[in-house]
CSV table of C-alpha atoms and ligand atoms in Angstrom, one decimal:
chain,number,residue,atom,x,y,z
A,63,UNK,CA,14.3,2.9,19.1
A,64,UNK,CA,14.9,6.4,17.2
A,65,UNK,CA,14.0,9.9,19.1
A,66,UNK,CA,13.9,11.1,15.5
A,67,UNK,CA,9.9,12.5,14.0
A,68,UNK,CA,8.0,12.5,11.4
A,69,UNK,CA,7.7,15.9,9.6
A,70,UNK,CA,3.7,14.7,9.5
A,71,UNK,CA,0.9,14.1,11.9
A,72,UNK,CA,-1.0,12.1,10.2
A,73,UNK,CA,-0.5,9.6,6.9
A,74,UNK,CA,-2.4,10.2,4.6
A,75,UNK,CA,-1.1,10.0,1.3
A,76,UNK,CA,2.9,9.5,0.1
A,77,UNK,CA,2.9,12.8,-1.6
A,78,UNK,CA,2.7,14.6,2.0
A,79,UNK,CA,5.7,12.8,3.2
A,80,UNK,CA,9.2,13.5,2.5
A,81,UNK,CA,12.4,11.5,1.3
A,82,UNK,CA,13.7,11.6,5.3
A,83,UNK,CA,10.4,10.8,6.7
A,84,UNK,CA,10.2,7.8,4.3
A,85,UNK,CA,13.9,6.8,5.1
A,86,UNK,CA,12.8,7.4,9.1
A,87,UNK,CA,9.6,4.8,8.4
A,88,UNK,CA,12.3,2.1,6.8
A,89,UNK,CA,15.1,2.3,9.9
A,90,UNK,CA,12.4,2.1,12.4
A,91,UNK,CA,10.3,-0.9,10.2
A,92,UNK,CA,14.0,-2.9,10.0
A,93,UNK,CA,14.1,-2.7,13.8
A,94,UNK,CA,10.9,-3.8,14.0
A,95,UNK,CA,11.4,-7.0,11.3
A,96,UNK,CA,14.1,-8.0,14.2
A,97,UNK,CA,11.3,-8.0,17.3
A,98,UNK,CA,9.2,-9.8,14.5
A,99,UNK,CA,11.7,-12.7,14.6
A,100,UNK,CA,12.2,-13.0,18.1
A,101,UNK,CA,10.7,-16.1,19.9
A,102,UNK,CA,8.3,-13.2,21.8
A,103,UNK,CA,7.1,-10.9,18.9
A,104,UNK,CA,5.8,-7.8,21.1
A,105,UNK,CA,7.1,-4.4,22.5
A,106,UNK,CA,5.3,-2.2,24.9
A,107,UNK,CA,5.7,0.6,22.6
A,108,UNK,CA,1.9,2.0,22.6
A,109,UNK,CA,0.6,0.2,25.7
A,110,UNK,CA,-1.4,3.6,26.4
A,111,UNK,CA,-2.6,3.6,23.0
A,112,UNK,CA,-6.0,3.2,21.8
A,113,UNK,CA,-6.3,2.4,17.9
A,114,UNK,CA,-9.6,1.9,16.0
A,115,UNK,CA,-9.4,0.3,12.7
A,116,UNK,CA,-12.3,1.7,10.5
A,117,UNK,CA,-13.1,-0.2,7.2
A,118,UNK,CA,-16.1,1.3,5.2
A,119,UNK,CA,-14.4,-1.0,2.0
A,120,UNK,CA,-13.8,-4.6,2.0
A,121,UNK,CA,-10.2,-5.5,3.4
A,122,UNK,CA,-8.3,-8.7,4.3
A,123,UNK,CA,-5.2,-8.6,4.3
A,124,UNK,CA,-4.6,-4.7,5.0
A,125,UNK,CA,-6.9,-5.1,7.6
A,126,UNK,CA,-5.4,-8.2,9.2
A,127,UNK,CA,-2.1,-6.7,8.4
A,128,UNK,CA,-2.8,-3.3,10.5
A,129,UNK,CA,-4.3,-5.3,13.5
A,130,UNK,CA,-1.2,-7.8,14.1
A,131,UNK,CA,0.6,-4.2,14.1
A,132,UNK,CA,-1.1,-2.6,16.5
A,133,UNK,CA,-1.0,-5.8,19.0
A,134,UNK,CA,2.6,-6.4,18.4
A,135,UNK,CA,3.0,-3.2,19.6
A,136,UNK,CA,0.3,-3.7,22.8
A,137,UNK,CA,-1.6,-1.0,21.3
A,138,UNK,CA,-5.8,-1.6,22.2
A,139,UNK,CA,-7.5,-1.6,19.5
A,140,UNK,CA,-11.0,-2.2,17.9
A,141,UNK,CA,-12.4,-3.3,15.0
A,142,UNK,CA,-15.2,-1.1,13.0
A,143,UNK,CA,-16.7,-2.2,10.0
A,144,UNK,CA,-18.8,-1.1,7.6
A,145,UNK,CA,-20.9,-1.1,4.1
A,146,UNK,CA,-20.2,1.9,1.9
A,147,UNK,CA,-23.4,2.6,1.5
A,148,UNK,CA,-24.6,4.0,5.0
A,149,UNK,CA,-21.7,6.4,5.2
A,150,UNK,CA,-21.8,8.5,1.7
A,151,UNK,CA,-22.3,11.9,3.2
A,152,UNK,CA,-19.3,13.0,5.1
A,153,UNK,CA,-21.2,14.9,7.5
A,154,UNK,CA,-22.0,11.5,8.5
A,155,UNK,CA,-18.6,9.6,8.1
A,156,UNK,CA,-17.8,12.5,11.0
A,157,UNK,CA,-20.5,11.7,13.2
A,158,UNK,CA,-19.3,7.8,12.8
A,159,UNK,CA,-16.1,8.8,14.1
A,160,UNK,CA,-17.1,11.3,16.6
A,161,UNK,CA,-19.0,8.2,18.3
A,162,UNK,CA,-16.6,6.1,18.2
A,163,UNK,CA,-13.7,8.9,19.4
A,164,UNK,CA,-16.0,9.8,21.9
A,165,UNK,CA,-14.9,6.3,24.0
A,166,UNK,CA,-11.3,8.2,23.9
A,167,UNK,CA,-9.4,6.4,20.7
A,168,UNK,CA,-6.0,8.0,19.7
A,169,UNK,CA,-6.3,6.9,16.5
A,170,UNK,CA,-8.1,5.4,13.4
A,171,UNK,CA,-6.7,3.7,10.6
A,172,UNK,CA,-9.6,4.2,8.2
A,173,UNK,CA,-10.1,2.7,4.8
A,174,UNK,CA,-13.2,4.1,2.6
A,175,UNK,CA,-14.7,4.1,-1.1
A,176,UNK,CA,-14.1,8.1,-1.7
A,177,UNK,CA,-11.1,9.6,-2.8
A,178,UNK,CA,-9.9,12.0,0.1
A,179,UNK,CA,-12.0,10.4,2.5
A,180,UNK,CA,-9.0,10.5,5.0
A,181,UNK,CA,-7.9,14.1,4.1
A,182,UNK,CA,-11.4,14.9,4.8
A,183,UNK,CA,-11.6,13.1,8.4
A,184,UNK,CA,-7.7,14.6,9.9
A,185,UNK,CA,-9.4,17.5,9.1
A,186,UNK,CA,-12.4,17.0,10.9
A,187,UNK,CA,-11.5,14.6,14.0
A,188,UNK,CA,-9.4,14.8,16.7
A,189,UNK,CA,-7.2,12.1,16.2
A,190,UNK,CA,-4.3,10.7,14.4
A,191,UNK,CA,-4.9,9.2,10.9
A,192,UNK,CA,-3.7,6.8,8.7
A,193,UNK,CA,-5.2,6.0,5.1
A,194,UNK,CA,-5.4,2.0,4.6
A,195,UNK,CA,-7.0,3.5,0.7
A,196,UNK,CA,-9.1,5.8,-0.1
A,197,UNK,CA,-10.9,4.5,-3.4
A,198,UNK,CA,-9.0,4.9,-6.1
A,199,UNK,CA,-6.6,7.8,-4.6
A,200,UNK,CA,-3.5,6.5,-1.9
A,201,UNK,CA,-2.9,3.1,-0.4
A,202,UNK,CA,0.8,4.8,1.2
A,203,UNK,CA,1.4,1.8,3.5
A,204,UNK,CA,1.1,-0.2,0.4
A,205,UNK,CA,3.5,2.2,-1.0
A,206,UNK,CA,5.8,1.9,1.9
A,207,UNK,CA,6.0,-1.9,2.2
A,208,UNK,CA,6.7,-2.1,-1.4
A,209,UNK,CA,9.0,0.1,-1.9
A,210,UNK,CA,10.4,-1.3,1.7
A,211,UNK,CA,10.6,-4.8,-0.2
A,212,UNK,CA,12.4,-3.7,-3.2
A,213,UNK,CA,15.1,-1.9,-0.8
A,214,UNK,CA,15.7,-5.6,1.0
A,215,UNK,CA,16.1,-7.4,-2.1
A,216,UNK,CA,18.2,-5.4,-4.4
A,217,UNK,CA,19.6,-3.6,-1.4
A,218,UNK,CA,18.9,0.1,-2.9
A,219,UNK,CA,15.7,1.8,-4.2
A,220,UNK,CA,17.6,4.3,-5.7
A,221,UNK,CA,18.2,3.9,-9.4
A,222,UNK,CA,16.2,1.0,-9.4
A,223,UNK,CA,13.4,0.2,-12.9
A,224,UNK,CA,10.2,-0.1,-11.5
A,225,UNK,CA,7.1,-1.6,-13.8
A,226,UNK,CA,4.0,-0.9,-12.5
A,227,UNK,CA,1.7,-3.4,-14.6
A,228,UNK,CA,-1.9,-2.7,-15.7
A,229,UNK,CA,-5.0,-1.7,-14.2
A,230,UNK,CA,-3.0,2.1,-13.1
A,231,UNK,CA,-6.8,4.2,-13.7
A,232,UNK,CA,-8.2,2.7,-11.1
A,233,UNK,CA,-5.6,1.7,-8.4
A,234,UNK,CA,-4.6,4.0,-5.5
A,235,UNK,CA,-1.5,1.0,-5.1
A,236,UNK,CA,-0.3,2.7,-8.1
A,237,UNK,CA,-0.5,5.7,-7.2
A,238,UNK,CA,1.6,5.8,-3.5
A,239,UNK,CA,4.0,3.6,-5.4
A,240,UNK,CA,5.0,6.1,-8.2
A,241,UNK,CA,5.2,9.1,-5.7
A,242,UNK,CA,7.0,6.5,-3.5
A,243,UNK,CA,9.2,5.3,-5.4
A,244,UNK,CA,10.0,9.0,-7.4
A,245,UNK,CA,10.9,10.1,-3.7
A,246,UNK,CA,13.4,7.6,-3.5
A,247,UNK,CA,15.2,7.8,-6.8
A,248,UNK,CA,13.7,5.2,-8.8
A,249,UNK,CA,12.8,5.1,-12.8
A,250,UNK,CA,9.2,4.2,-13.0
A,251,UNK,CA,7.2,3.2,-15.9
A,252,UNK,CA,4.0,2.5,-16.4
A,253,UNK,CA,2.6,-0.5,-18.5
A,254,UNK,CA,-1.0,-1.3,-19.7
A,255,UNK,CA,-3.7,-0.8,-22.4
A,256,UNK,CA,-4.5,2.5,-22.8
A,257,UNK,CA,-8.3,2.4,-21.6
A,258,UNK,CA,-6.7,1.6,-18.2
A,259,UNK,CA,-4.1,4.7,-18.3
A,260,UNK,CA,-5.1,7.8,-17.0
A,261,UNK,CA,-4.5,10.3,-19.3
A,262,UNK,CA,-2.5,12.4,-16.5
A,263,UNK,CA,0.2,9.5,-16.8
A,264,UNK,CA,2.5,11.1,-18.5
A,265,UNK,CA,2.6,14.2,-16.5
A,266,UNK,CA,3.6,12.2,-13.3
A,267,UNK,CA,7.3,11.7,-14.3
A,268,UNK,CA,7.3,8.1,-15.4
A,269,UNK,CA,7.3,6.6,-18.3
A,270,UNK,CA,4.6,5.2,-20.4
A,271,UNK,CA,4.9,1.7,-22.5
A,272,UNK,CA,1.9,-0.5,-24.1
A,273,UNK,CA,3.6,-3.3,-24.6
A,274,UNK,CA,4.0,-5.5,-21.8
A,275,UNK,CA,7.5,-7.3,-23.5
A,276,UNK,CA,9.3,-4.1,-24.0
A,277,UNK,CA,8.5,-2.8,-20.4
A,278,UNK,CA,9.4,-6.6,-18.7
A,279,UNK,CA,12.6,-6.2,-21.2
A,280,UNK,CA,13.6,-2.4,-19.5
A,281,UNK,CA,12.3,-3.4,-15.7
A,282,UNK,CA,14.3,-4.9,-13.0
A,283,UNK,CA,11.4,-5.0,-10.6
A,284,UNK,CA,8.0,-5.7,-12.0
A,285,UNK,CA,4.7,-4.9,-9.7
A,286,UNK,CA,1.1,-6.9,-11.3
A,287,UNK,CA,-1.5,-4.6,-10.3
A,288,UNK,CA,-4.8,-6.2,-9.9
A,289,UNK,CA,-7.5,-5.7,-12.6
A,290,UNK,CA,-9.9,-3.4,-10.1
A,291,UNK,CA,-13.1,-5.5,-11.7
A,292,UNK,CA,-15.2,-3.9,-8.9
A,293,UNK,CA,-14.2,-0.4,-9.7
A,294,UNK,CA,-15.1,-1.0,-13.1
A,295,UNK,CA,-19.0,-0.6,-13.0
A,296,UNK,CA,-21.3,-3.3,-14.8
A,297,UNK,CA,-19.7,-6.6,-15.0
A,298,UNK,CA,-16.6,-4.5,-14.1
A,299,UNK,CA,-15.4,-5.5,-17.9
A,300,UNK,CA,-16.0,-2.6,-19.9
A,301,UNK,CA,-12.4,-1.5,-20.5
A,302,UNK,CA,-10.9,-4.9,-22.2
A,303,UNK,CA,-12.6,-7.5,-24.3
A,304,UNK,CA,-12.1,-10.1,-21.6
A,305,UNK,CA,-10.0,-11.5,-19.3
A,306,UNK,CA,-8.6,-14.0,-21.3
A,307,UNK,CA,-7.5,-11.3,-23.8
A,308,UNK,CA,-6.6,-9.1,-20.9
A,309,UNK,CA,-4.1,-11.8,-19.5
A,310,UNK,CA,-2.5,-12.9,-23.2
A,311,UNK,CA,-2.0,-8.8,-23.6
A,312,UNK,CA,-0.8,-7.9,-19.6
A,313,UNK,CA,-0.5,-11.3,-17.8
A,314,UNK,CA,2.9,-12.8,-16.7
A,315,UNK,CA,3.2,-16.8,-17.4
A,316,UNK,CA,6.2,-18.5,-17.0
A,317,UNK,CA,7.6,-18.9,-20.9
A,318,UNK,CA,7.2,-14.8,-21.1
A,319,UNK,CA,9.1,-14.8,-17.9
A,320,UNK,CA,11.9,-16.7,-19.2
A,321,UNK,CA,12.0,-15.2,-22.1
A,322,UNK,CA,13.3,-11.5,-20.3
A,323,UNK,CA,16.4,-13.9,-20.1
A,324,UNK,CA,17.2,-11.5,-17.0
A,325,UNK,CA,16.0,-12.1,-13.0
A,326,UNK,CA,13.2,-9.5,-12.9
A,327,UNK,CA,11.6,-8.9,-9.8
A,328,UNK,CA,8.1,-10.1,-9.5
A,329,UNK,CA,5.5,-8.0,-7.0
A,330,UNK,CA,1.7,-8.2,-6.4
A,331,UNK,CA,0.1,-6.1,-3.6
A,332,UNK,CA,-2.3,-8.9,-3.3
A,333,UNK,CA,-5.2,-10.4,-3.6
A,334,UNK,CA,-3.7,-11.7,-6.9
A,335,UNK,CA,-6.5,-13.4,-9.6
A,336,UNK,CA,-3.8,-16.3,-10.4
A,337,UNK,CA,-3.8,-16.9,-14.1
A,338,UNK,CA,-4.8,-13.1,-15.2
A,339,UNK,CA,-1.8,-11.2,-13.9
A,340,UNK,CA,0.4,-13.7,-13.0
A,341,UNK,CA,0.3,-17.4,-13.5
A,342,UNK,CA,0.9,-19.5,-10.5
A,343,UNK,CA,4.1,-20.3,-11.5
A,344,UNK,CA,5.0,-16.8,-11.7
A,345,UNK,CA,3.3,-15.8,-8.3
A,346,UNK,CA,5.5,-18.6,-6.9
A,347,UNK,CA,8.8,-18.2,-8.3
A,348,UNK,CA,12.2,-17.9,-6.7
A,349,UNK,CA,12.4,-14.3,-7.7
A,350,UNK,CA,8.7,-13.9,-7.0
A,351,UNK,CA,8.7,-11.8,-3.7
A,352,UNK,CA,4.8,-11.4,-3.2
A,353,UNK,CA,4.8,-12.8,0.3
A,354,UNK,CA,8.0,-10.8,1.4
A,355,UNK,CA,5.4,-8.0,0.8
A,356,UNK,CA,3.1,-9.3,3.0
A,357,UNK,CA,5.1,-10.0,5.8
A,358,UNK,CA,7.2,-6.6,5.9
A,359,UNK,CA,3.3,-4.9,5.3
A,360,UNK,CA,3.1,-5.9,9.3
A,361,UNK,CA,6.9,-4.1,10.4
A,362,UNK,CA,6.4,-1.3,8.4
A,363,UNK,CA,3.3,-0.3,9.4
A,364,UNK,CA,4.1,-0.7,13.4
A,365,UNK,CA,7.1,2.0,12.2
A,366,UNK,CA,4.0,4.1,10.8
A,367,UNK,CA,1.6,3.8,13.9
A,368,UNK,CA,5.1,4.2,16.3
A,369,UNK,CA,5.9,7.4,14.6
A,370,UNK,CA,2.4,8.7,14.4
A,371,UNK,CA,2.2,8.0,18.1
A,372,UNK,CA,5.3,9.8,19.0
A,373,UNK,CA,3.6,12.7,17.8
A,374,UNK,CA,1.1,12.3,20.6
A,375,UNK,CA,1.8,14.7,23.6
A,376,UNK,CA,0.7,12.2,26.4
A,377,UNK,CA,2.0,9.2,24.4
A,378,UNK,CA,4.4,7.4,27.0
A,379,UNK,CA,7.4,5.8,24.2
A,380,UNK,CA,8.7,2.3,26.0
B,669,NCD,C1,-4.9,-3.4,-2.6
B,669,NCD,C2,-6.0,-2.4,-2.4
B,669,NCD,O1,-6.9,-2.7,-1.6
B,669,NCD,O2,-5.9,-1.3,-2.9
B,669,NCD,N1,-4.9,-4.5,-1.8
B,669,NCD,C3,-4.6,-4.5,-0.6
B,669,NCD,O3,-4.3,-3.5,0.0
B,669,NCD,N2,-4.5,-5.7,0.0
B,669,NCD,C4,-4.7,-3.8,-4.0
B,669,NCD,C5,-5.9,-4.4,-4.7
B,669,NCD,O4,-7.0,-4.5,-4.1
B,669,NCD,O5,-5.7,-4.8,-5.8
């Protein structure tokens, strides 16, 4: 395994890491995909590790994701979580952590409603930390993975023509991925109905398209973001006429697919609502690569927590 470091002690957003330091996560995340496939799937690596996993938001898959990390890694590690609603005040999001840092943790891997919510805690706390999103801001090991997945398939990031597809307002997936992805070299556009483009689009460096055939017809990747219903107050549809309108404007069925008439890549960060981004047969086609994601979501985030713990003076490195 590397002796090389991160140029960061904490993650907590892409836009603090640098093109080396995401080239370091991928090296060490590809060594790591080779332990995954080996008949005994764990390394010693943080075996004087403690890690506490601190969910103030729903999670799943990030969650699950982060804790298969940690224990392929031997890392200890507990489990926190929580409703949104008893931690609004930071003062006490640092009291919640001071308790639980108090029984000697190393680090947290927090996920949380606010926006700089993590920012807020590195500053605060004395222990490593990684965002796993902070409301509508970063998701970076989202990022990470992604961008991770794109590099396997088409064997380069560099270059590449990334569509991120519709809800961008209010998702922190799109985000990490365009200041992912911009680090690396990529040409990203953006593609949605305007009510779910934030008007700072343009002044991130990507492009901009409303219509969802022109962008699929310019792409060779393209990543479905999921409509963030919950993040849209109400009946969370307030943006769009409906969902049905939403998918015939932004969705991806198989007969738009063919008719690119060129193998685009097809992404989802997950949890997908089948039939509104994508159609099934979409989600599950050959050039689909949706649960590629998920599994190289679990290498690349040991790299993170193995880099992050490097950084640790007493950390012994196996
Ligand atoms: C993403 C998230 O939570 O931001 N999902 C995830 O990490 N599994 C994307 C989403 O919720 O749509």
């Amino acid at each position: 395994m590397t002796s090389e470091q991160l140029s960061t002690d904490h993650l907590l957003g892409i836009q603090d890491l640098t093109r080396e330091d995401i080239e370091l996560i991928f090296r060490t995340a590809d060594d790591f995909k080779e332990v995954l496939a080996r008949p005994i799937k764990k390394v010693p690596s943080l075996r004087d590790i403690t890690i506490a996993n601190l969910f103030f938001e729903n999670s799943t898959r990030t969650r699950v994701s982060f804790e298969l990390a940690e224990k392929r890694l031997s890392a200890d590690v507990i489990n926190f979580s929580a409703s949104s609603g008893s931690t609004k005040k930071g003062e006490t999001l640092v009291d919640t952590v001071n308790n639980i840092l108090a029984m000697k943790v190393d680090m947290v891997v927090m996920r949380h409603p606010e926006p700089g919510a993590a920012v807020f805690l590195s500053k605060h706390v004395a222990a490593r930390i990684v965002n796993a999103g902070d409301g509508t801001h970063e998701h970076p090991t989202q990022a990470l993975l992604d961008a991770y997945s794109i590099r396997e398939k088409l064997g380069k990031v560099k270059g590449v023509r990334v569509a991120i597809v519709g809800d961008i307002q209010h998702s922190r997936v799109a985000l990490s991925n365009i200041h992912c992805l911009k680090k690396l070299g990529a040409e990203v556009m953006l593609c949605g109905p305007t009510t779910l483009m934030p008007k700072y689009a343009a002044s991130l460096g990507v492009k901009v398209e409303h219509d969802l055939d022109k962008a699929l017809a310019w792409c060779d990747v393209a990543n479905m973001l999921r409509i963030q219903l919950e993040r849209q107050g109400g009946d969370g549809i307030n943006n769009f006429p409906s969902l049905r309108e939403y998918s015939i404007m932004y969705g991806l069925d198989l007969a738009r697919y063919q008719r690119i008439g060129k193998d685009v890549v097809i992404m989802h960060p997950g949890p997908i609502n089948r039939g509104v981004e994508v159609t099934s047969e979409v989600a599950d086609h050959a050039n689909s690569i949706i649960l590629d994601q998920v599994q190289n979501g679990v290498a690349v985030r040991m790299a993170v927590l193995y880099l992050l713990a490097a950084r640790i003076p007493r950390a012994s490195q196996a």
